[in-house]
Structures are given as structure tokens and as C-alpha cells.
XYZ file of C-alpha atoms in Angstrom:
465
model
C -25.269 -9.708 16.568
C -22.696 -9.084 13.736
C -22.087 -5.615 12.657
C -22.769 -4.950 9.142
C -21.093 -2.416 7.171
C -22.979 -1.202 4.168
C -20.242 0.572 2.570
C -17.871 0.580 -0.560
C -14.112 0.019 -0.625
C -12.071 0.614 2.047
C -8.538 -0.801 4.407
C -8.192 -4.297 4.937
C -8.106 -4.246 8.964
C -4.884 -5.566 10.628
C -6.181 -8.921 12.001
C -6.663 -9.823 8.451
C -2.654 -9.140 8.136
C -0.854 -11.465 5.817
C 1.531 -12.038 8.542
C 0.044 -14.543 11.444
C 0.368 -13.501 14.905
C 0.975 -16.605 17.637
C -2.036 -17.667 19.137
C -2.493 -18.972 22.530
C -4.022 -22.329 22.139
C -3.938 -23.648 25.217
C -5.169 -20.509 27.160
C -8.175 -20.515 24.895
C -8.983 -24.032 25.373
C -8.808 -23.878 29.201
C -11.345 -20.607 28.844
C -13.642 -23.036 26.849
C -13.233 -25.918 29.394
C -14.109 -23.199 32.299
C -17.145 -21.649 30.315
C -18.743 -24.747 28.045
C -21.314 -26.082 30.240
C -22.549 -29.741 29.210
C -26.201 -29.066 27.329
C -29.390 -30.997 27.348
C -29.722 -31.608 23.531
C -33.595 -30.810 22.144
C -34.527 -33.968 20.069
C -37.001 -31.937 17.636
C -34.477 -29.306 16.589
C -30.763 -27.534 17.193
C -29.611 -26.265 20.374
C -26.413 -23.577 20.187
C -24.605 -21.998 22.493
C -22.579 -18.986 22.451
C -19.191 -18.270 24.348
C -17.361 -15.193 23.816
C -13.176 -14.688 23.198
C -10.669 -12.380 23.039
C -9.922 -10.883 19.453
C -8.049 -13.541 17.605
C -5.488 -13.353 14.836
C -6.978 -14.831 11.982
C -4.865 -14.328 8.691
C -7.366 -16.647 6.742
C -9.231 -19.363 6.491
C -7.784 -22.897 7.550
C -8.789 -24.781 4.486
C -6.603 -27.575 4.627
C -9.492 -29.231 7.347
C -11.775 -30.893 4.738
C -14.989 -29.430 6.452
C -14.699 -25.916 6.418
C -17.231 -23.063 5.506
C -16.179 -19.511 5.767
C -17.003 -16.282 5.055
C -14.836 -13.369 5.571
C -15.436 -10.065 3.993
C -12.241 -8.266 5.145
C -12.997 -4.581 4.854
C -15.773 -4.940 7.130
C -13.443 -6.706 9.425
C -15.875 -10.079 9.529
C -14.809 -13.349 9.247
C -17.152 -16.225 9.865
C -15.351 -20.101 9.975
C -17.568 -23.172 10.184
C -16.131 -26.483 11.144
C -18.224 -29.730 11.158
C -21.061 -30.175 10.367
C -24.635 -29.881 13.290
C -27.602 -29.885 10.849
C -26.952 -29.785 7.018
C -30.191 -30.737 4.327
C -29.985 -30.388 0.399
C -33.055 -28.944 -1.436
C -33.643 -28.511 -5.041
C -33.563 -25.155 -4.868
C -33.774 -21.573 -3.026
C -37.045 -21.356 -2.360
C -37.212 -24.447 -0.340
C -34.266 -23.349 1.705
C -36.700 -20.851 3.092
C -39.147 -22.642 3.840
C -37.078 -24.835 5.590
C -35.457 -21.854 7.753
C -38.669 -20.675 8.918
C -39.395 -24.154 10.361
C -36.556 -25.182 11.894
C -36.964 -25.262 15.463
C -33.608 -23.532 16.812
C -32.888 -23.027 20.584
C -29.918 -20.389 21.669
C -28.145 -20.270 25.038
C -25.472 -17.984 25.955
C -22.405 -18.727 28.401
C -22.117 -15.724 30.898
C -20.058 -13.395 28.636
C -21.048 -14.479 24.588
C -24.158 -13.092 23.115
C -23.660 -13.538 19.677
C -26.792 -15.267 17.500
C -26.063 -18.572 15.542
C -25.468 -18.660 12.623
C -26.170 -20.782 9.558
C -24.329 -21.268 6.198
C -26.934 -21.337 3.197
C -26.292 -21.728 -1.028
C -27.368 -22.554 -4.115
C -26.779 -22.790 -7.870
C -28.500 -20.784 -10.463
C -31.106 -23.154 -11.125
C -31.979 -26.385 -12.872
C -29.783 -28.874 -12.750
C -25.576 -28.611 -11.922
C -23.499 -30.104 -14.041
C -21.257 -30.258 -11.593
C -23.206 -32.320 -9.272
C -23.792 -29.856 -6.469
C -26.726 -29.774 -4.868
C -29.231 -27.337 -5.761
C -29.534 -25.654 -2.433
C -28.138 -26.161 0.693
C -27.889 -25.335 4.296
C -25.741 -26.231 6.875
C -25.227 -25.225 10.581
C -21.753 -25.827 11.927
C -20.924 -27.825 14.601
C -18.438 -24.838 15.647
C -18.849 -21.478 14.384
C -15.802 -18.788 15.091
C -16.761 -15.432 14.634
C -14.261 -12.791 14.070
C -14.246 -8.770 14.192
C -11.781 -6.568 15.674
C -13.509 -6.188 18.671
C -13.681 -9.476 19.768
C -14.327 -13.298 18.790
C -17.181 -15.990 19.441
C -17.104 -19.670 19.313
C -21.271 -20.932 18.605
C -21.221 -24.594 19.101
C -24.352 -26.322 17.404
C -25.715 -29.510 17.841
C -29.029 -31.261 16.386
C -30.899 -33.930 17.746
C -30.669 -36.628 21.087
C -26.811 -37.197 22.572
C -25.399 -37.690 25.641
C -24.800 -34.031 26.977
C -21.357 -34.846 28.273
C -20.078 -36.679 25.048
C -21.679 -33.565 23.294
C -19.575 -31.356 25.653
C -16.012 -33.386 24.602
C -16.994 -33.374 20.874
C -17.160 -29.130 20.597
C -13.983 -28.769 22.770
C -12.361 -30.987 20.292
C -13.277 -29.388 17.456
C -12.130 -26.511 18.937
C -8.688 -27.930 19.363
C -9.068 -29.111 15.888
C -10.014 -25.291 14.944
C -7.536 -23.607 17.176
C -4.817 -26.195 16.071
C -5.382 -25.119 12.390
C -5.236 -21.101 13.209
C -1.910 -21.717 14.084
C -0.862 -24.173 11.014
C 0.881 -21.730 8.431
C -0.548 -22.196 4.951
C 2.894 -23.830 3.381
C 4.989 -22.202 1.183
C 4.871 -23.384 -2.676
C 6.526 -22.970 -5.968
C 4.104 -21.192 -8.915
C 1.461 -23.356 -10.189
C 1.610 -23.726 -13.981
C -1.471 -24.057 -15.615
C -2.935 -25.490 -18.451
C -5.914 -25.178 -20.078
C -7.616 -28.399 -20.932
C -11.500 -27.676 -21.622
C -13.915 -24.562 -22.173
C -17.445 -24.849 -22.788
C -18.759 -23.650 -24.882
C -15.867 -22.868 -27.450
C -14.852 -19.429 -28.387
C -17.128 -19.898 -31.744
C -19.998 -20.717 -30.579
C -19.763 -18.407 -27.648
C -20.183 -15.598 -30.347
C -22.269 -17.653 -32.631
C -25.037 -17.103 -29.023
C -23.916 -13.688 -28.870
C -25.466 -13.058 -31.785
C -27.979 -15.171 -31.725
C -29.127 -13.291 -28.417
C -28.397 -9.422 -30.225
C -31.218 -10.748 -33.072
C -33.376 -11.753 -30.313
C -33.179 -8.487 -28.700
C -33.826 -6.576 -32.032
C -36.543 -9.150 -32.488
C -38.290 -7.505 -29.620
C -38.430 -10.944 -27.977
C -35.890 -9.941 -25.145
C -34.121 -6.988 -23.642
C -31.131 -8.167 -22.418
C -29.077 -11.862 -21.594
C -26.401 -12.903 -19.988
C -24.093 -15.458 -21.457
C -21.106 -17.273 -19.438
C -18.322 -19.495 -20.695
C -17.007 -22.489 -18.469
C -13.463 -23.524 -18.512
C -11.325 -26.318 -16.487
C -7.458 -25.954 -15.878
C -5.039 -28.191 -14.087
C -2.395 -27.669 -12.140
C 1.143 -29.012 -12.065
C 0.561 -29.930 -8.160
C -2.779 -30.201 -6.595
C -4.460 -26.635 -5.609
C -4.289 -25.821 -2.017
C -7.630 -23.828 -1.030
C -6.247 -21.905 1.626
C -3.781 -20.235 -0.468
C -6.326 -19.753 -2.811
C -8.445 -17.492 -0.252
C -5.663 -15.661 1.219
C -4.938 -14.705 -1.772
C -8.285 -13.595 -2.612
C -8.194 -11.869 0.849
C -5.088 -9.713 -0.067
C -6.113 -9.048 -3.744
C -9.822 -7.946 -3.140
C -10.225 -6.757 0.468
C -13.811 -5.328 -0.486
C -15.327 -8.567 -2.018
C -17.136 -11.199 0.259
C -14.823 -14.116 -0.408
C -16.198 -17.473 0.290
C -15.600 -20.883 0.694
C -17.887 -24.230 0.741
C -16.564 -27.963 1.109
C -18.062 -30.721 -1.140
C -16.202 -33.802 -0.182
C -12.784 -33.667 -1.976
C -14.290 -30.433 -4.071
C -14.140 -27.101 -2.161
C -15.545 -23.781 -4.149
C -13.566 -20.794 -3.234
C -15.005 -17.421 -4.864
C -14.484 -13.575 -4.198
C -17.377 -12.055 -4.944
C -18.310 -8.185 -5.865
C -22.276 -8.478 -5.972
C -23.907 -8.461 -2.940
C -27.812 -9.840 -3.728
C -28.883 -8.738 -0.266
C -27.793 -7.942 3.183
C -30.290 -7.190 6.294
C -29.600 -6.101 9.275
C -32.459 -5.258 12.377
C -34.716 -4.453 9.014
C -32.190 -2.618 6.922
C -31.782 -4.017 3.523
C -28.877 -3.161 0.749
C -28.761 -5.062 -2.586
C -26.104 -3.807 -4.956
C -26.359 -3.115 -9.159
C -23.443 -4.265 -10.513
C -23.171 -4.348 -14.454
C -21.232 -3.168 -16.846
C -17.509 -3.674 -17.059
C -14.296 -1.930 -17.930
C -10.570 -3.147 -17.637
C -8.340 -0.994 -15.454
C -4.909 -0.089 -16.911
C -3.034 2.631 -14.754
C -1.738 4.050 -18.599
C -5.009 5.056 -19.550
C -6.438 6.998 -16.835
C -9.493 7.946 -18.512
C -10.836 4.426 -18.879
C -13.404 4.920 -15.712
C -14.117 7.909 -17.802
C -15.110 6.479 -20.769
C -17.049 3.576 -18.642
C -19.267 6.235 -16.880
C -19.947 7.880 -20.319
C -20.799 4.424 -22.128
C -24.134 4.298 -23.714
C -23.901 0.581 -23.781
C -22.647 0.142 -20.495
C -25.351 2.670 -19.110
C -28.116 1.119 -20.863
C -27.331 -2.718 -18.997
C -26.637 -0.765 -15.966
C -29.595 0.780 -15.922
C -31.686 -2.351 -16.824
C -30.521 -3.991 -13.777
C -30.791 -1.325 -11.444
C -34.826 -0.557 -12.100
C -34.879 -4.005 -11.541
C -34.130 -4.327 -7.980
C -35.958 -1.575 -7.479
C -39.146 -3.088 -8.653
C -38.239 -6.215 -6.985
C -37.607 -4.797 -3.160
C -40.407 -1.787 -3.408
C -43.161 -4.289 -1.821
C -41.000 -5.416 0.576
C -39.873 -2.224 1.709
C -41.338 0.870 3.877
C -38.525 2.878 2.160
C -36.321 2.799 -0.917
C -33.549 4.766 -1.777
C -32.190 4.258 -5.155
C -29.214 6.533 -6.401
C -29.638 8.608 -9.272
C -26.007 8.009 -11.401
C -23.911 4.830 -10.720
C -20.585 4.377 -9.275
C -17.435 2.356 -10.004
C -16.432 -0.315 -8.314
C -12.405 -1.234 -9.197
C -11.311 -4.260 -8.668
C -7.896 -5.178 -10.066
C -7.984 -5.082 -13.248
C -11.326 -4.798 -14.157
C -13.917 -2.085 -13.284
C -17.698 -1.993 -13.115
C -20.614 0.384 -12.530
C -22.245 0.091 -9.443
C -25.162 1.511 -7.650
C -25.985 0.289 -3.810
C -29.657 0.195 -3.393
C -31.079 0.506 0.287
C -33.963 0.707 2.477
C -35.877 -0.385 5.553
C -38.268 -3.970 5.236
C -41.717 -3.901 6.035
C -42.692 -5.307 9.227
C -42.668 -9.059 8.859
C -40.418 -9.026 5.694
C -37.261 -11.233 5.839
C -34.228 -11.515 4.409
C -34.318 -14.441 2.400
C -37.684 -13.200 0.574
C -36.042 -10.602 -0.381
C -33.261 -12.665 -1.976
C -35.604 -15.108 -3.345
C -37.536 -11.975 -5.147
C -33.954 -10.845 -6.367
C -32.211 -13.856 -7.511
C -31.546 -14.732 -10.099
C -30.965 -10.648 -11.317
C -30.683 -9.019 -14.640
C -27.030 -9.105 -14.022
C -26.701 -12.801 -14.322
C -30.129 -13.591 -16.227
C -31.649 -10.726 -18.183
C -34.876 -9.668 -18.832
C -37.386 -10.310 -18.955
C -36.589 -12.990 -16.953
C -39.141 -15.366 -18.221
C -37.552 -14.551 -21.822
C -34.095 -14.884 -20.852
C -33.704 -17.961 -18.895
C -35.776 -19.878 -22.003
C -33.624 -18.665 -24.815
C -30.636 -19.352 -22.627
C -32.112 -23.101 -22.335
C -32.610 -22.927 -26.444
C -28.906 -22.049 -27.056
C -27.755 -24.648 -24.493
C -26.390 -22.831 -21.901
C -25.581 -24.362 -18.580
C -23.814 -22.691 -15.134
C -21.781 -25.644 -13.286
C -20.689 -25.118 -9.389
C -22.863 -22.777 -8.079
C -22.053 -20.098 -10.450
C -24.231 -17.226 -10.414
C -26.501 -18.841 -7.999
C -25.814 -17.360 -4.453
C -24.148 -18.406 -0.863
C -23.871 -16.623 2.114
C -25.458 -16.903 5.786
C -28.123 -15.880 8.141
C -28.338 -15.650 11.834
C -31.007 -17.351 14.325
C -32.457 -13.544 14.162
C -32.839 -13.504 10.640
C -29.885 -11.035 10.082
C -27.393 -12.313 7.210
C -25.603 -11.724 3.707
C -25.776 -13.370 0.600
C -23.698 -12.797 -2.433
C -23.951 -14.075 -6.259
C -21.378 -16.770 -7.003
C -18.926 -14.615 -8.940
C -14.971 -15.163 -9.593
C -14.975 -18.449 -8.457
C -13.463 -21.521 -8.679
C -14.680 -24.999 -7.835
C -11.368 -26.977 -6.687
C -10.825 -30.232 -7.020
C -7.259 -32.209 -6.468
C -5.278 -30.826 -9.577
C -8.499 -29.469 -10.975
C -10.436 -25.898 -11.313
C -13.625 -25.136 -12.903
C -13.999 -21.380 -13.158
C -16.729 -19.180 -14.759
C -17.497 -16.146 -16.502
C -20.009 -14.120 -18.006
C -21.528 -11.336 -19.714
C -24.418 -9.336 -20.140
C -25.576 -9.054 -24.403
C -27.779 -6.000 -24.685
C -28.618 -4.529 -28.326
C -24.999 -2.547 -28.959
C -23.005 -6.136 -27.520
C -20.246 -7.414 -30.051
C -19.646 -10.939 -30.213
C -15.423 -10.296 -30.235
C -16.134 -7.483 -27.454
C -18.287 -10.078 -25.084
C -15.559 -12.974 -25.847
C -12.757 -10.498 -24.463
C -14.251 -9.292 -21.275
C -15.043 -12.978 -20.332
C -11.503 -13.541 -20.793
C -10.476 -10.571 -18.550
C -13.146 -11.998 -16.072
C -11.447 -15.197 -15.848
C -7.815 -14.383 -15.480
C -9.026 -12.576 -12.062
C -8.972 -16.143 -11.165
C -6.510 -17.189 -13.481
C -3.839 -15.101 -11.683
C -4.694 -15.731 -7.733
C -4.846 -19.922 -8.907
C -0.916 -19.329 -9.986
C -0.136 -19.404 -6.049
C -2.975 -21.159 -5.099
């Protein structure tokens, strides 16, 4: 079972070095012939089996396969890489991705020295339709599964349904080569990408125009808070190349859970702050994050000022009282700090409180992320209130923004994260996405600017991507 860190900031771990270290393909791949015994496949469900390796030396994801899912969340030292595809079904949305987890019939087997669960990859958008065309939820079990930490590695290979148990056997060993083959494949090195801005939606105008359209509604009584976003495509002067996307992302925000899901030709790459809910053997963290500052190294007092914003406070606080109301029933305890943190992250900072407890017997993870998402932080409240003036003014979220990925294990353990800083690659396109939360003090040219310090967090890793 993975270990879970619930902490803040902290050292990106050396097997996440920038710097690949050779890796032994064909000793690994005579270990998996010696230890991958042929399976009988179960016809009414998945059957997975574990087998454990040595620590590996991962520097990133190998995105340039066209059917990778990955998480990595480098300061905890985890990295998990999908490849292929076992089981994958689309649902509307994230409630039916429950239901379908709880009746999935899933059978485990471990080789002699692996005892690491399954695991499965699991998203979705923020509801409604995507204009992008995603699905509205979606999970997928890999075929093969690598899981990293710095104690050791994994390979979980996954299949679903009837199959010849030896052809079954030759299919995982070559993805493995396929896998093993791409861990050693530098990501190549490129010239700066040059980007140009060719749509936003909606334009700066009306973006305030709904600012202030949503401040009236607040001092109307009919809402407390929303969150607006703004959508805008670039292109590139060569096609983007996803893995140097992510390891940039890697080396830039060590603390975020930075993600990756393939579409086809469109892969969405995102380092993400929020985390909507982790659980591990019944311990459950969900993290208030709202209210933003920029960082600037010449003004030293700007986390100052952030703590001490009245504005700032008020959203935070709006968001955090939230959650709490929202995990309470599911949890025997709660514990909800009194005065938020900040969270830096290059050059923008935000206040942050990490809310924890312990679930009630026979509470899972993903109720408690379908009781928390969507959150204050990327709806408002009330909710009800929010999400229909935000269909009044027109608003949309494309790719999966704000909605959530992450995964969950065969045990029930898992992590999912809002869809923040992201960007939904596509040949020479990006769509990226960013947002803000209009309480009662929000100014229209105020809200405008910190969406535009949101995006260039993207804006900047894309230049290498």
C-alpha cells in the first residue's frame, strides 16, 4: 500500500533528479520473465497482479507513448505511470464513477515478493457538459501500472475479461519493454517555444462586465461568493511535447500533484495545489486553498499583507467552514486549524488550511470527494446559487478544469486533486484555465489581473514544453 504523506512543502527526493540515471533494462525484464506467472483471466471482472522491483530512476513521466496516465507528486516521493489501457468506462459524471467502483468485481494476486494494491486512474470535469469534448467522468485501470517511491518499485499488470493466459502473459512483458524502453528515452532537447495567443473566452470586458455582475448579486443577498474563470488557447511555433511539459512542472512545483491523462492525440498535463481529498487506512485530509497573492522577492511583506487581508480572509474562510460541514458526517474526528497558512508557489501565493480527520466506519474515499466537489474554491456558495448564476452569465470550464483526477487503490486508499494549472495539449495547441473567487470587496481590474498571473504559471513552463 502506498505511503501517503499529508504534509506541506518540502525537498524534491533524488530519484526525481533532473538528471536520468541508466537503467538496466534487460536485467529487469529477465526478473519479470522469472516472476510473471501466466494467469487464469476472470471473465466477470479484472484480475491484477503485483510484482515487486528494485528502486528505479524515474526523472519523469515518458509522455511521448500516446497512452500514458501518471501521477507523481514529487515531495512525497510517489510516482504512479499507467500504460495501456485493462478496463476503462466513461460516465456522465462523478457520482456514477462511484457507483461503478463499488461494483466492479476486482481480483488481486501477488508474485512472491510484490504486495502492492492495484490501482486505478479516475477523473472528471466540473460538470455539465465539456466543451472540449472530454468525457464527463472517467476511469481507467492500466494494463501496466509502475509504482515508484524511494524505497522500492512495483509493476501491477491488469487485465479484464476472457484471454488466453499465455498470450496475456507476452502482452504485460511487452508493455513492460515498451515502459522500460521509454524510462530510458531522454526527453529531447528543444529550442524555446514562442507563443501566441490566438483566443480567450470570455474577453477581458466581459470578464469584468460578470465580475460585477456577480459583486451586485452578492450585495443582492442572492449569493455569497462565485468563482469566475477565463479560457484561453495559444499555439506554439513547433508542436508541444508533454513530457517536457511535466518535467518541467516536476522541477518548478515539487509540492503540487502534477498529472497527466491521454485523450487520443490530446493529453492534459496539470500541476495542481488543491488536494480535494486523500485517504489512507481511514485517514482523510482535504485542503482550503483560496485566496491569492503574487510573490515578488522585493517586497517581502507581501505574505504579510495576504495573511492580514480582509478580503482574502473573508473567501478563505468561506471555503474552509465549508469542508468542514461537508466531511463532519463522514468523520469520527475533525480537526480544523484555527488561522490559515501560505502555500508559495512561484510566483503566486495562497492561504491554505489542511483539514484532517479519521472516516467513520464504512465511509470511503470517493464519498467524501463526491460531498466535496465541486468546493467553494472553484464554485461558491451557496452552491445551488452559484453554479445557476454562473449558467446565467454563460460561463463554461473546458478540459477538465476544476473538475478533479486522481486515483484509488483496490483497498479504497487514493488521492484526488482539483484540475488546477493545467493545460489540455493538443499538436501545436494549449487550452489553459484560470479563475477566481468574486466575494463582496472583488474588483473587476483586480480579478482580471490575478487570472492573468494564474495563467502565466503555465504560460512560462509551456515556453520549454
Amino acid at each position: 500500500m502506498c505511503d501517503m504523506a499529508f504534509a506541506g512543502p518540502g525537498m524534491i527526493p533524488a530519484s526525481f533528479a533532473s538528471v536520468p540515471v541508466p537503467l538496466d533494462r534487460q536485467r529487469l525484464l529477465a526478473r519479470l520473465v522469472d516472476r510473471l506467472p501466466a494467469i487464469q483471466p476472470e471473465a466477470d471482472g479484472v484480475v491484477s497482479l503485483t510484482v515487486a522491483l528494485p528502486p528505479l530512476p524515474i526523472s519523469s513521466s515518458p509522455l511521448h507513448l500516446p497512452d500514458i496516465w501518471s501521477w507523481t507528486r514529487p515531495s512525497d516521493g510517489l510516482a504512479l505511470i499507467g500504460l495501456g489501457t485493462a478496463l476503462q468506462r466513461e460516465f456522465p459524471g462523478p457520482a456514477e464513477l462511484a457507483t461503478a467502483l463499488r461494483r466492479l468485481v476486482w481480483h488481486h494476486q501477488n508474485s512472491d515478493d510484490g504486495n502492492g494494491q492495484p490501482v486505478a486512474f479516475l477523473g472528471h470535469g466540473f460538470g455539465g457538459d465539456d466543451p472540449s469534448g472530454l468525457p464527463g467522468g472517467l476511469l481507467r485501470i492500466p494494463r501496466l501500472l509502475l509504482r515508484h517511491q524511494p524505497d522500492g518499485s512495483e509493476m501491477i499488470f491488469s487485465h479484464a475479461g476472457n484471454g488466453d493466459p499465455d498470450t496475456i502473459r507476452q502482452s504485460w512483458l511487452d508493455a513492460a519493454d515498451r515502459l522500460l524502453l521509454a524510462l530510458q528515452t531522454p526527453i529531447p532537447s528543444l529550442s524555446e517555444n514562442v507563443l501566441v495567443r490566438i483566443s480567450e473566452n470570455p474577453q477581458a470586458d466581459v470578464f469584468k462586465r460578470r465580475v460585477r455582475a456577480v459583486t451586485s448579486a452578492i450585495a443582492a443577498g442572492r449569493v455569497e461568493k462565485v468563482v469566475l474563470s477565463r479560457r484561453v488557447v495559444v499555439a506554439g511555433s513547433r508542436p508541444f511535447i508533454p513530457a517536457r511539459l511535466a518535467a518541467a512542472l516536476i522541477e518548478q512545483h515539487p509540492t503540487c500533484a502534477i498529472f497527466t491523462a491521454a485523450f487520443g492525440s490530446r493529453i492534459l498535463v496539470a500541476a495542481s495545489p488543491e488536494r480535494l481529498v486523500a485517504c489512507q487506512d481511514r485517514r482523510v485530509e482535504s485542503y482550503a486553498l483560496a485566496g491569492t497573492a503574487r510573490c515578488d522577492s522585493d517586497d517581502p511583506f507581501l505574505g504579510g499583507r495576504l495573511l492580514c487581508s480582509a478580503k482574502d480572509r473573508h473567501e478563505h474562510r468561506l471555503v474552509v467552514g465549508w469542508i468542514e460541514e461537508a466531511l463532519s458526517g463522514l468523520c469520527e474526528t475533525l480537526d480544523v486549524p484555527a488561522e490559515p497558512r501560505r502555500m508559495a508557489l512561484g510566483k503566486l501565493q495562497h492561504l491554505w488550511t489542511p483539514i484532517s480527520g479519521v472516516l467513520r466506519p464504512g465511509a470511503t474515499l470517493l464519498e467524501a470527494a463526491t460531498r466535496l466537489h465541486p468546493t467553494p474554491a472553484v464554485a461558491g456558495l451557496p452552491l445551488a446559487a452559484a453554479r445557476a448564476l454562473l449558467d446565467e452569465l454563460g460561463e463554461t470550464r473546458s478540459g477538465w478544469y476544476t473538475g478533479a483526477m486522481g486515483w484509488i487503490d483496490r483497498s479504497g486508499d487514493g488521492e484526488l486533486a482539483v484540475v488546477l494549472r493545467c493545460a489540455l495539449l493538443n499538436g501545436y495547441l494549449a487550452e489553459l484555465s484560470a479563475g477566481g473567487g468574486i466575494v463582496a470587496a472583488s474588483q473587476a481590474e483586480a480579478e482580471f489581473a490575478e487570472t492573468e498571473l494564474k495563467l502565466q504559471t503555465m504560460l512560462d513552463a509551456l515556453l520549454v514544453a
